[in-house]
mmCIF file of N, CA and C in Angstrom:
data_model
loop_
_atom_site.group_PDB
_atom_site.id
_atom_site.type_symbol
_atom_site.label_atom_id
_atom_site.label_comp_id
_atom_site.label_asym_id
_atom_site.label_seq_id
_atom_site.Cartn_x
_atom_site.Cartn_y
_atom_site.Cartn_z
ATOM 1 N N MET A 1025 -15.858 -6.753 -4.775
ATOM 2 C CA MET A 1025 -15.975 -6.938 -3.260
ATOM 3 C C MET A 1025 -15.772 -8.855 -3.205
ATOM 4 N N ALA A 1026 -14.742 -9.627 -2.600
ATOM 5 C CA ALA A 1026 -14.957 -10.900 -1.914
ATOM 6 C C ALA A 1026 -16.603 -10.933 -1.471
ATOM 7 N N SER A 1027 -16.984 -12.165 -1.164
ATOM 8 C CA SER A 1027 -18.285 -12.342 -0.757
ATOM 9 C C SER A 1027 -18.298 -13.601 -0.322
ATOM 10 N N TYR A 1028 -18.486 -13.841 1.235
ATOM 11 C CA TYR A 1028 -18.083 -15.163 1.433
ATOM 12 C C TYR A 1028 -18.418 -15.265 3.237
ATOM 13 N N PRO A 1029 -18.717 -15.949 3.798
ATOM 14 C CA PRO A 1029 -19.444 -17.107 3.482
ATOM 15 C C PRO A 1029 -20.639 -16.556 2.921
ATOM 16 N N LEU A 1030 -21.260 -17.182 1.492
ATOM 17 C CA LEU A 1030 -21.988 -17.172 1.329
ATOM 18 C C LEU A 1030 -23.057 -18.558 1.683
ATOM 19 N N ASN A 1031 -24.508 -18.439 1.513
ATOM 20 C CA ASN A 1031 -25.765 -20.044 1.580
ATOM 21 C C ASN A 1031 -25.451 -20.474 -0.018
ATOM 22 N N PRO A 1032 -24.664 -21.624 -0.296
ATOM 23 C CA PRO A 1032 -25.118 -22.329 -0.952
ATOM 24 C C PRO A 1032 -26.353 -22.749 -1.760
ATOM 25 N N ARG A 1033 -27.037 -22.669 -0.868
ATOM 26 C CA ARG A 1033 -28.770 -22.997 -1.061
ATOM 27 C C ARG A 1033 -29.608 -21.571 -2.000
ATOM 28 N N ASP A 1034 -28.302 -20.138 -1.561
ATOM 29 C CA ASP A 1034 -29.228 -19.281 -1.695
ATOM 30 C C ASP A 1034 -28.083 -17.994 -1.693
ATOM 31 N N PRO A 1035 -27.464 -18.349 -2.518
ATOM 32 C CA PRO A 1035 -26.299 -17.238 -2.932
ATOM 33 C C PRO A 1035 -26.469 -16.216 -3.402
ATOM 34 N N GLY A 1036 -27.075 -15.874 -3.657
ATOM 35 C CA GLY A 1036 -27.635 -14.816 -4.852
ATOM 36 C C GLY A 1036 -27.098 -14.595 -6.049
ATOM 37 N N ASP A 1037 -28.127 -13.448 -7.175
ATOM 38 C CA ASP A 1037 -28.011 -13.637 -8.415
ATOM 39 C C ASP A 1037 -26.509 -13.723 -9.234
ATOM 40 N N PRO A 1038 -25.983 -12.345 -8.588
ATOM 41 C CA PRO A 1038 -24.454 -12.945 -9.525
ATOM 42 C C PRO A 1038 -23.977 -14.134 -9.352
ATOM 43 N N PHE A 1039 -23.594 -14.742 -8.227
ATOM 44 C CA PHE A 1039 -22.803 -15.799 -8.031
ATOM 45 C C PHE A 1039 -23.380 -17.016 -8.561
ATOM 46 N N LEU A 1040 -24.947 -17.684 -9.190
ATOM 47 C CA LEU A 1040 -25.841 -18.188 -9.837
ATOM 48 C C LEU A 1040 -25.149 -18.113 -11.049
ATOM 49 N N GLY A 1041 -25.472 -16.914 -11.453
ATOM 50 C CA GLY A 1041 -25.301 -16.185 -12.820
ATOM 51 C C GLY A 1041 -23.561 -16.934 -13.716
ATOM 52 N N PHE A 1042 -22.965 -16.945 -12.623
ATOM 53 C CA PHE A 1042 -21.417 -16.828 -12.395
ATOM 54 C C PHE A 1042 -21.352 -18.703 -13.364
ATOM 55 N N TRP A 1043 -22.250 -18.819 -12.147
ATOM 56 C CA TRP A 1043 -22.440 -21.283 -11.999
ATOM 57 C C TRP A 1043 -22.869 -21.438 -13.335
ATOM 58 N N ARG A 1044 -23.797 -20.431 -14.167
ATOM 59 C CA ARG A 1044 -24.804 -20.978 -15.035
ATOM 60 C C ARG A 1044 -23.263 -20.296 -16.622
ATOM 61 N N GLU A 1045 -22.425 -19.847 -16.721
ATOM 62 C CA GLU A 1045 -21.639 -19.605 -17.895
ATOM 63 C C GLU A 1045 -20.943 -20.721 -17.660
ATOM 64 N N ARG A 1046 -20.210 -20.585 -18.945
ATOM 65 C CA ARG A 1046 -19.493 -22.468 -19.213
ATOM 66 C C ARG A 1046 -17.900 -21.708 -18.443
ATOM 67 N N HIS A 1047 -17.540 -22.653 -17.685
ATOM 68 C CA HIS A 1047 -16.063 -22.280 -17.259
ATOM 69 C C HIS A 1047 -15.568 -23.584 -16.999
ATOM 70 N N LEU A 1048 -14.603 -24.317 -16.993
ATOM 71 C CA LEU A 1048 -13.595 -25.303 -16.989
ATOM 72 C C LEU A 1048 -13.420 -24.943 -15.394
ATOM 73 N N CYS A 1049 -13.000 -26.231 -14.336
ATOM 74 C CA CYS A 1049 -13.221 -25.785 -13.213
ATOM 75 C C CYS A 1049 -12.336 -26.954 -12.494
ATOM 76 N N THR A 1050 -11.979 -26.515 -11.461
ATOM 77 C CA THR A 1050 -10.800 -27.582 -10.823
ATOM 78 C C THR A 1050 -12.087 -28.427 -9.505
ATOM 79 N N LEU A 1051 -11.596 -29.431 -9.031
ATOM 80 C CA LEU A 1051 -11.745 -30.179 -7.833
ATOM 81 C C LEU A 1051 -10.779 -30.523 -6.906
ATOM 82 N N THR A 1052 -10.616 -30.386 -6.026
ATOM 83 C CA THR A 1052 -10.060 -30.732 -4.751
ATOM 84 C C THR A 1052 -10.628 -31.806 -4.321
ATOM 85 N N THR A 1053 -9.854 -32.992 -4.046
ATOM 86 C CA THR A 1053 -9.797 -33.628 -3.025
ATOM 87 C C THR A 1053 -8.848 -34.308 -2.233
ATOM 88 N N LEU A 1054 -9.018 -34.533 -1.188
ATOM 89 C CA LEU A 1054 -7.058 -35.413 -0.177
ATOM 90 C C LEU A 1054 -7.482 -36.363 -0.565
ATOM 91 N N ARG A 1055 -6.269 -36.832 -0.709
ATOM 92 C CA ARG A 1055 -5.319 -38.425 -0.728
ATOM 93 C C ARG A 1055 -5.554 -38.951 0.632
ATOM 94 N N PRO A 1056 -5.214 -40.331 0.417
ATOM 95 C CA PRO A 1056 -4.910 -41.060 1.795
ATOM 96 C C PRO A 1056 -4.386 -40.299 2.897
ATOM 97 N N ASP A 1057 -3.403 -39.678 2.072
ATOM 98 C CA ASP A 1057 -1.973 -39.432 2.852
ATOM 99 C C ASP A 1057 -2.438 -38.121 3.208
ATOM 100 N N GLY A 1058 -3.700 -37.307 2.954
ATOM 101 C CA GLY A 1058 -4.268 -35.492 3.495
ATOM 102 C C GLY A 1058 -3.695 -34.666 2.487
ATOM 103 N N THR A 1059 -2.631 -34.853 1.613
ATOM 104 C CA THR A 1059 -2.633 -33.933 0.578
ATOM 105 C C THR A 1059 -3.803 -33.651 -0.734
ATOM 106 N N PRO A 1060 -3.784 -32.436 -1.192
ATOM 107 C CA PRO A 1060 -4.510 -31.920 -1.589
ATOM 108 C C PRO A 1060 -4.384 -32.558 -3.188
ATOM 109 N N HIS A 1061 -5.413 -32.965 -3.767
ATOM 110 C CA HIS A 1061 -5.516 -33.773 -4.981
ATOM 111 C C HIS A 1061 -6.303 -32.537 -6.125
ATOM 112 N N VAL A 1062 -5.306 -31.941 -7.140
ATOM 113 C CA VAL A 1062 -6.533 -31.120 -7.582
ATOM 114 C C VAL A 1062 -6.568 -30.915 -8.981
ATOM 115 N N VAL A 1063 -7.461 -31.043 -9.733
ATOM 116 C CA VAL A 1063 -7.961 -31.573 -11.173
ATOM 117 C C VAL A 1063 -8.724 -30.557 -11.400
ATOM 118 N N PRO A 1064 -8.658 -30.760 -13.508
ATOM 119 C CA PRO A 1064 -9.710 -29.880 -13.795
ATOM 120 C C PRO A 1064 -11.023 -30.692 -14.047
ATOM 121 N N VAL A 1065 -12.118 -30.161 -14.169
ATOM 122 C CA VAL A 1065 -13.301 -30.990 -14.233
ATOM 123 C C VAL A 1065 -14.080 -30.054 -14.829
ATOM 124 N N GLY A 1066 -15.476 -30.270 -15.198
ATOM 125 C CA GLY A 1066 -16.763 -29.809 -15.131
ATOM 126 C C GLY A 1066 -17.055 -30.283 -14.120
ATOM 127 N N VAL A 1067 -18.175 -29.140 -13.723
ATOM 128 C CA VAL A 1067 -19.019 -29.440 -12.450
ATOM 129 C C VAL A 1067 -20.142 -28.794 -12.997
ATOM 130 N N THR A 1068 -21.546 -28.867 -12.112
ATOM 131 C CA THR A 1068 -22.848 -28.887 -12.254
ATOM 132 C C THR A 1068 -23.147 -28.396 -10.773
ATOM 133 N N TYR A 1069 -23.772 -27.653 -10.887
ATOM 134 C CA TYR A 1069 -24.560 -26.881 -9.610
ATOM 135 C C TYR A 1069 -25.636 -26.869 -9.078
ATOM 136 N N GLU A 1070 -26.794 -27.569 -8.800
ATOM 137 C CA GLU A 1070 -27.758 -27.295 -7.942
ATOM 138 C C GLU A 1070 -28.166 -26.714 -6.553
ATOM 139 N N PRO A 1071 -28.236 -25.424 -6.945
ATOM 140 C CA PRO A 1071 -28.500 -25.006 -5.573
ATOM 141 C C PRO A 1071 -29.574 -25.296 -4.297
ATOM 142 N N GLY A 1072 -30.481 -25.021 -5.514
ATOM 143 C CA GLY A 1072 -31.893 -25.900 -4.113
ATOM 144 C C GLY A 1072 -31.630 -27.165 -3.748
ATOM 145 N N ALA A 1073 -30.760 -28.356 -3.867
ATOM 146 C CA ALA A 1073 -30.484 -29.300 -3.698
ATOM 147 C C ALA A 1073 -29.603 -29.600 -2.825
ATOM 148 N N GLY A 1074 -28.477 -28.211 -2.848
ATOM 149 C CA GLY A 1074 -27.402 -28.085 -1.984
ATOM 150 C C GLY A 1074 -26.332 -28.899 -2.350
ATOM 151 N N LEU A 1075 -26.170 -28.944 -4.269
ATOM 152 C CA LEU A 1075 -25.603 -30.316 -4.600
ATOM 153 C C LEU A 1075 -24.473 -29.975 -5.796
ATOM 154 N N ALA A 1076 -23.065 -29.971 -5.873
ATOM 155 C CA ALA A 1076 -22.799 -29.977 -6.879
ATOM 156 C C ALA A 1076 -22.450 -31.340 -7.489
ATOM 157 N N ARG A 1077 -22.156 -31.531 -8.957
ATOM 158 C CA ARG A 1077 -21.654 -32.950 -9.301
ATOM 159 C C ARG A 1077 -20.470 -32.625 -10.738
ATOM 160 N N VAL A 1078 -19.972 -33.919 -10.260
ATOM 161 C CA VAL A 1078 -18.832 -33.963 -10.758
ATOM 162 C C VAL A 1078 -18.841 -35.232 -11.747
ATOM 163 N N ILE A 1079 -18.902 -35.956 -12.781
ATOM 164 C CA ILE A 1079 -18.769 -36.904 -13.642
ATOM 165 C C ILE A 1079 -17.396 -37.535 -13.681
ATOM 166 N N ALA A 1080 -17.453 -38.593 -13.568
ATOM 167 C CA ALA A 1080 -15.495 -39.015 -13.655
ATOM 168 C C ALA A 1080 -15.474 -40.828 -14.116
ATOM 169 N N ASP A 1081 -14.884 -41.249 -14.519
ATOM 170 C CA ASP A 1081 -14.213 -42.361 -14.358
ATOM 171 C C ASP A 1081 -14.309 -42.991 -13.084
ATOM 172 N N GLY A 1082 -14.799 -44.431 -12.684
ATOM 173 C CA GLY A 1082 -14.957 -45.513 -11.744
ATOM 174 C C GLY A 1082 -13.523 -45.316 -10.588
ATOM 175 N N ALA A 1083 -12.197 -45.463 -11.859
ATOM 176 C CA ALA A 1083 -10.922 -45.621 -11.435
ATOM 177 C C ALA A 1083 -9.915 -44.179 -11.534
ATOM 178 N N SER A 1084 -10.316 -43.503 -11.902
ATOM 179 C CA SER A 1084 -9.850 -42.261 -11.514
ATOM 180 C C SER A 1084 -9.132 -41.951 -10.333
ATOM 181 N N ARG A 1085 -8.517 -41.237 -9.909
ATOM 182 C CA ARG A 1085 -7.717 -40.962 -8.754
ATOM 183 C C ARG A 1085 -8.782 -39.696 -7.552
ATOM 184 N N LYS A 1086 -9.535 -38.888 -8.442
ATOM 185 C CA LYS A 1086 -10.472 -38.699 -7.477
ATOM 186 C C LYS A 1086 -11.422 -39.132 -7.140
ATOM 187 N N VAL A 1087 -12.086 -40.226 -7.964
ATOM 188 C CA VAL A 1087 -12.941 -41.217 -7.216
ATOM 189 C C VAL A 1087 -12.257 -41.506 -6.041
ATOM 190 N N ARG A 1088 -11.122 -42.784 -6.234
ATOM 191 C CA ARG A 1088 -10.275 -43.215 -5.361
ATOM 192 C C ARG A 1088 -9.809 -42.562 -4.174
ATOM 193 N N ASN A 1089 -9.692 -41.302 -4.424
ATOM 194 C CA ASN A 1089 -9.525 -40.606 -3.088
ATOM 195 C C ASN A 1089 -11.061 -40.443 -2.291
ATOM 196 N N VAL A 1090 -11.962 -39.900 -2.864
ATOM 197 C CA VAL A 1090 -13.391 -40.045 -2.160
ATOM 198 C C VAL A 1090 -13.662 -41.175 -1.530
ATOM 199 N N LEU A 1091 -13.499 -42.767 -2.033
ATOM 200 C CA LEU A 1091 -13.661 -43.774 -1.807
ATOM 201 C C LEU A 1091 -13.135 -43.855 -0.354
ATOM 202 N N ALA A 1092 -11.885 -43.959 -0.612
ATOM 203 C CA ALA A 1092 -10.552 -44.122 0.522
ATOM 204 C C ALA A 1092 -11.343 -43.413 1.785
ATOM 205 N N ALA A 1093 -11.930 -42.261 1.727
ATOM 206 C CA ALA A 1093 -12.482 -42.003 3.037
ATOM 207 C C ALA A 1093 -13.381 -42.585 3.859
ATOM 208 N N GLY A 1094 -14.326 -43.497 2.738
ATOM 209 C CA GLY A 1094 -15.503 -44.363 3.069
ATOM 210 C C GLY A 1094 -16.473 -43.532 3.083
ATOM 211 N N PRO A 1095 -17.578 -44.248 3.414
ATOM 212 C CA PRO A 1095 -19.082 -44.070 3.514
ATOM 213 C C PRO A 1095 -19.368 -42.982 3.603
ATOM 214 N N ASP A 1096 -18.884 -41.896 4.516
ATOM 215 C CA ASP A 1096 -19.195 -40.932 4.972
ATOM 216 C C ASP A 1096 -18.735 -39.548 3.947
ATOM 217 N N GLY A 1097 -17.917 -39.832 3.344
ATOM 218 C CA GLY A 1097 -17.130 -39.500 2.531
ATOM 219 C C GLY A 1097 -15.942 -38.553 2.720
ATOM 220 N N THR A 1098 -15.579 -37.273 1.815
ATOM 221 C CA THR A 1098 -14.552 -36.731 2.331
ATOM 222 C C THR A 1098 -14.894 -34.954 2.064
ATOM 223 N N ALA A 1099 -14.265 -34.284 2.915
ATOM 224 C CA ALA A 1099 -14.003 -32.779 2.403
ATOM 225 C C ALA A 1099 -13.218 -32.508 0.663
ATOM 226 N N ALA A 1100 -14.143 -31.694 0.049
ATOM 227 C CA ALA A 1100 -13.879 -31.511 -0.880
ATOM 228 C C ALA A 1100 -14.477 -30.120 -1.304
ATOM 229 N N ALA A 1101 -14.003 -29.366 -2.518
ATOM 230 C CA ALA A 1101 -14.304 -28.291 -3.032
ATOM 231 C C ALA A 1101 -13.921 -28.042 -4.357
ATOM 232 N N VAL A 1102 -15.094 -27.497 -4.993
ATOM 233 C CA VAL A 1102 -14.936 -27.031 -6.424
ATOM 234 C C VAL A 1102 -14.486 -26.102 -6.731
ATOM 235 N N CYS A 1103 -13.887 -25.589 -7.944
ATOM 236 C CA CYS A 1103 -13.854 -24.188 -8.189
ATOM 237 C C CYS A 1103 -13.608 -23.574 -9.260
ATOM 238 N N GLN A 1104 -14.500 -22.397 -9.762
ATOM 239 C CA GLN A 1104 -14.153 -21.801 -11.099
ATOM 240 C C GLN A 1104 -13.709 -20.233 -11.167
ATOM 241 N N VAL A 1105 -13.291 -20.115 -11.818
ATOM 242 C CA VAL A 1105 -12.160 -18.706 -12.241
ATOM 243 C C VAL A 1105 -12.145 -18.486 -13.330
ATOM 244 N N ASP A 1106 -12.248 -16.510 -13.355
ATOM 245 C CA ASP A 1106 -12.525 -15.863 -15.100
ATOM 246 C C ASP A 1106 -11.751 -14.825 -14.526
ATOM 247 N N GLY A 1107 -11.268 -14.765 -14.658
ATOM 248 C CA GLY A 1107 -9.895 -13.575 -14.642
ATOM 249 C C GLY A 1107 -10.260 -13.356 -12.750
ATOM 250 N N ARG A 1108 -10.980 -11.700 -12.274
ATOM 251 C CA ARG A 1108 -10.708 -11.734 -11.581
ATOM 252 C C ARG A 1108 -11.839 -11.952 -10.658
ATOM 253 N N ARG A 1109 -12.693 -12.607 -11.541
ATOM 254 C CA ARG A 1109 -14.143 -13.391 -10.771
ATOM 255 C C ARG A 1109 -13.494 -14.999 -10.716
ATOM 256 N N TRP A 1110 -14.585 -15.336 -9.474
ATOM 257 C CA TRP A 1110 -13.876 -16.588 -8.922
ATOM 258 C C TRP A 1110 -15.292 -16.632 -7.845
ATOM 259 N N ALA A 1111 -15.274 -18.281 -7.757
ATOM 260 C CA ALA A 1111 -16.166 -18.840 -6.821
ATOM 261 C C ALA A 1111 -16.183 -20.466 -6.939
ATOM 262 N N THR A 1112 -16.461 -20.784 -5.475
ATOM 263 C CA THR A 1112 -15.943 -21.696 -4.855
ATOM 264 C C THR A 1112 -16.960 -22.591 -3.776
ATOM 265 N N LEU A 1113 -17.595 -23.566 -4.211
ATOM 266 C CA LEU A 1113 -18.537 -24.621 -3.118
ATOM 267 C C LEU A 1113 -17.719 -25.715 -2.676
ATOM 268 N N GLU A 1114 -17.847 -25.439 -1.599
ATOM 269 C CA GLU A 1114 -17.525 -26.503 -0.785
ATOM 270 C C GLU A 1114 -18.253 -27.849 0.216
ATOM 271 N N GLY A 1115 -18.196 -28.714 0.355
ATOM 272 C CA GLY A 1115 -18.802 -29.933 0.966
ATOM 273 C C GLY A 1115 -18.590 -31.149 1.358
ATOM 274 N N ARG A 1116 -19.422 -32.243 1.356
ATOM 275 C CA ARG A 1116 -18.730 -33.537 1.252
ATOM 276 C C ARG A 1116 -18.878 -34.153 0.590
ATOM 277 N N ALA A 1117 -17.951 -34.869 -0.284
ATOM 278 C CA ALA A 1117 -17.924 -35.414 -1.353
ATOM 279 C C ALA A 1117 -18.330 -37.011 -0.897
ATOM 280 N N THR A 1118 -19.338 -37.473 -1.753
ATOM 281 C CA THR A 1118 -19.359 -39.212 -1.859
ATOM 282 C C THR A 1118 -19.365 -39.680 -3.368
ATOM 283 N N VAL A 1119 -19.741 -40.988 -3.673
ATOM 284 C CA VAL A 1119 -19.330 -41.244 -4.747
ATOM 285 C C VAL A 1119 -20.477 -41.937 -5.080
ATOM 286 N N SER A 1120 -21.292 -42.129 -6.652
ATOM 287 C CA SER A 1120 -22.663 -43.060 -6.652
ATOM 288 C C SER A 1120 -22.311 -43.775 -7.382
ATOM 289 N N ARG A 1121 -22.488 -44.843 -7.803
ATOM 290 C CA ARG A 1121 -22.741 -45.243 -9.286
ATOM 291 C C ARG A 1121 -24.067 -45.601 -9.699
ATOM 292 N N ASP A 1122 -25.073 -45.291 -8.577
ATOM 293 C CA ASP A 1122 -26.494 -45.482 -9.140
ATOM 294 C C ASP A 1122 -26.745 -44.731 -10.561
ATOM 295 N N PRO A 1123 -27.090 -45.931 -11.142
ATOM 296 C CA PRO A 1123 -27.364 -45.223 -12.779
ATOM 297 C C PRO A 1123 -28.710 -43.907 -13.024
ATOM 298 N N GLY A 1124 -29.230 -43.987 -12.244
ATOM 299 C CA GLY A 1124 -30.260 -42.966 -12.016
ATOM 300 C C GLY A 1124 -29.264 -41.064 -11.612
ATOM 301 N N ARG A 1125 -28.633 -41.990 -10.382
ATOM 302 C CA ARG A 1125 -28.157 -40.384 -10.334
ATOM 303 C C ARG A 1125 -26.792 -39.849 -11.087
ATOM 304 N N VAL A 1126 -26.258 -41.042 -11.762
ATOM 305 C CA VAL A 1126 -25.053 -40.558 -13.253
ATOM 306 C C VAL A 1126 -25.763 -39.782 -14.148
ATOM 307 N N ALA A 1127 -26.854 -40.689 -14.736
ATOM 308 C CA ALA A 1127 -27.935 -40.226 -15.885
ATOM 309 C C ALA A 1127 -28.208 -38.443 -15.246
ATOM 310 N N GLU A 1128 -28.241 -38.176 -14.573
ATOM 311 C CA GLU A 1128 -29.073 -37.011 -13.884
ATOM 312 C C GLU A 1128 -27.649 -35.919 -14.015
ATOM 313 N N ALA A 1129 -26.443 -36.608 -13.492
ATOM 314 C CA ALA A 1129 -25.566 -35.677 -13.861
ATOM 315 C C ALA A 1129 -24.962 -35.451 -15.081
ATOM 316 N N VAL A 1130 -25.215 -36.670 -15.983
ATOM 317 C CA VAL A 1130 -24.690 -36.420 -17.520
ATOM 318 C C VAL A 1130 -25.381 -35.820 -17.939
ATOM 319 N N ARG A 1131 -26.701 -35.434 -17.573
ATOM 320 C CA ARG A 1131 -27.771 -34.630 -18.479
ATOM 321 C C ARG A 1131 -27.474 -32.638 -17.875
ATOM 322 N N ARG A 1132 -27.525 -32.991 -16.669
ATOM 323 C CA ARG A 1132 -26.896 -31.442 -16.155
ATOM 324 C C ARG A 1132 -25.607 -31.248 -16.996
ATOM 325 N N TYR A 1133 -24.303 -31.717 -16.767
ATOM 326 C CA TYR A 1133 -23.122 -31.716 -17.676
ATOM 327 C C TYR A 1133 -23.566 -31.429 -19.086
ATOM 328 N N ALA A 1134 -24.331 -32.240 -19.699
ATOM 329 C CA ALA A 1134 -24.773 -32.045 -21.059
ATOM 330 C C ALA A 1134 -25.574 -30.310 -21.482
ATOM 331 N N GLU A 1135 -26.140 -30.020 -20.334
ATOM 332 C CA GLU A 1135 -26.570 -28.675 -20.480
ATOM 333 C C GLU A 1135 -26.089 -27.666 -19.738
ATOM 334 N N ARG A 1136 -25.071 -27.865 -19.125
ATOM 335 C CA ARG A 1136 -24.105 -27.051 -18.974
ATOM 336 C C ARG A 1136 -23.063 -26.518 -19.641
ATOM 337 N N TYR A 1137 -22.671 -27.758 -20.597
ATOM 338 C CA TYR A 1137 -21.291 -27.802 -21.065
ATOM 339 C C TYR A 1137 -21.862 -27.470 -22.837
ATOM 340 N N GLY A 1138 -22.642 -27.793 -22.943
ATOM 341 C CA GLY A 1138 -23.360 -27.859 -24.295
ATOM 342 C C GLY A 1138 -22.895 -28.594 -25.525
ATOM 343 N N ARG A 1139 -22.428 -29.891 -24.335
ATOM 344 C CA ARG A 1139 -22.339 -31.351 -25.323
ATOM 345 C C ARG A 1139 -22.477 -32.681 -24.215
ATOM 346 N N THR A 1140 -23.149 -33.924 -24.725
ATOM 347 C CA THR A 1140 -22.885 -34.709 -24.251
ATOM 348 C C THR A 1140 -22.155 -35.737 -24.062
ATOM 349 N N PRO A 1141 -21.206 -36.284 -23.000
ATOM 350 C CA PRO A 1141 -20.214 -37.058 -23.468
ATOM 351 C C PRO A 1141 -20.867 -38.572 -23.632
ATOM 352 N N ALA A 1142 -19.694 -38.885 -24.164
ATOM 353 C CA ALA A 1142 -19.903 -40.410 -24.400
ATOM 354 C C ALA A 1142 -20.336 -41.426 -23.595
ATOM 355 N N PRO A 1143 -21.187 -42.385 -23.768
ATOM 356 C CA PRO A 1143 -21.262 -43.348 -22.813
ATOM 357 C C PRO A 1143 -20.516 -44.182 -22.392
ATOM 358 N N LYS A 1144 -20.156 -44.016 -21.170
ATOM 359 C CA LYS A 1144 -19.000 -44.929 -20.620
ATOM 360 C C LYS A 1144 -19.556 -46.137 -19.552
ATOM 361 N N GLN A 1145 -19.099 -47.115 -19.261
ATOM 362 C CA GLN A 1145 -19.766 -48.301 -18.614
ATOM 363 C C GLN A 1145 -18.995 -47.428 -17.189
ATOM 364 N N SER A 1146 -18.193 -47.218 -16.825
ATOM 365 C CA SER A 1146 -17.556 -47.050 -15.835
ATOM 366 C C SER A 1146 -17.812 -45.891 -14.970
ATOM 367 N N ARG A 1147 -18.629 -45.029 -15.751
ATOM 368 C CA ARG A 1147 -18.895 -43.646 -15.687
ATOM 369 C C ARG A 1147 -19.500 -43.374 -14.278
ATOM 370 N N VAL A 1148 -19.068 -42.804 -13.155
ATOM 371 C CA VAL A 1148 -19.551 -42.262 -11.622
ATOM 372 C C VAL A 1148 -19.689 -41.324 -11.776
ATOM 373 N N VAL A 1149 -20.810 -40.262 -10.647
ATOM 374 C CA VAL A 1149 -21.032 -39.041 -10.296
ATOM 375 C C VAL A 1149 -20.558 -38.834 -8.851
ATOM 376 N N ILE A 1150 -19.649 -38.054 -8.731
ATOM 377 C CA ILE A 1150 -18.906 -37.443 -7.190
ATOM 378 C C ILE A 1150 -20.106 -36.341 -6.947
ATOM 379 N N GLU A 1151 -20.818 -36.527 -5.899
ATOM 380 C CA GLU A 1151 -21.851 -35.953 -5.138
ATOM 381 C C GLU A 1151 -21.088 -35.090 -4.394
ATOM 382 N N ILE A 1152 -21.196 -33.874 -4.061
ATOM 383 C CA ILE A 1152 -20.504 -32.978 -2.839
ATOM 384 C C ILE A 1152 -21.902 -32.030 -2.264
ATOM 385 N N ALA A 1153 -22.126 -32.633 -1.198
ATOM 386 C CA ALA A 1153 -23.103 -32.020 -0.756
ATOM 387 C C ALA A 1153 -22.622 -30.588 0.246
ATOM 388 N N LEU A 1154 -23.261 -30.046 -0.376
ATOM 389 C CA LEU A 1154 -22.610 -28.313 0.036
ATOM 390 C C LEU A 1154 -22.929 -27.741 1.182
ATOM 391 N N ALA A 1155 -22.127 -27.536 1.884
ATOM 392 C CA ALA A 1155 -21.812 -26.557 3.034
ATOM 393 C C ALA A 1155 -21.343 -25.071 3.033
ATOM 394 N N ALA A 1156 -20.794 -24.911 2.232
ATOM 395 C CA ALA A 1156 -19.943 -23.526 2.071
ATOM 396 C C ALA A 1156 -20.023 -22.701 0.572
ATOM 397 N N ALA A 1157 -20.132 -21.360 0.244
ATOM 398 C CA ALA A 1157 -19.818 -21.066 -0.572
ATOM 399 C C ALA A 1157 -19.117 -19.933 -0.304
ATOM 400 N N MET A 1158 -18.291 -19.375 -1.452
ATOM 401 C CA MET A 1158 -17.835 -17.925 -1.332
ATOM 402 C C MET A 1158 -17.510 -18.200 -2.756
ATOM 403 N N GLY A 1159 -17.114 -16.484 -3.158
ATOM 404 C CA GLY A 1159 -16.848 -16.019 -3.962
ATOM 405 C C GLY A 1159 -16.461 -14.301 -4.443
ATOM 406 N N ASN A 1160 -16.323 -14.240 -5.581
ATOM 407 C CA ASN A 1160 -16.542 -12.927 -6.105
ATOM 408 C C ASN A 1160 -16.716 -12.766 -7.262
ATOM 409 N N PRO A 1161 -18.113 -13.155 -7.562
ATOM 410 C CA PRO A 1161 -18.511 -13.139 -9.404
ATOM 411 C C PRO A 1161 -18.856 -12.071 -10.063
#
């Protein structure tokens, strides 16, 4: 049974459990011309803060898409699928280069995906302030 919309800060145990599993996800951002750019990524989800995070290279297209929208960011979505199970988080994406925020994103990535990415000087974090959640976990 599909369930949407859900409160991304309190979506229920099945939804949270699905996001605790290790899954490759997709991130959808908008290019400056308005067309969607969809790429595979690792995503972490912090429901209490209403935040999803994606670590990325600061020169990547996904980061450039978010930055091109200006300081208020842009609409973005992350999604994961496993057979018939799926979950999507939507919100406003911004980019942070703050070392503490990047380190927290890397820590959460390592916790979810079981490996710490090699240090990278150009690493940033895309933070998505969540406005909606939906899925069939």
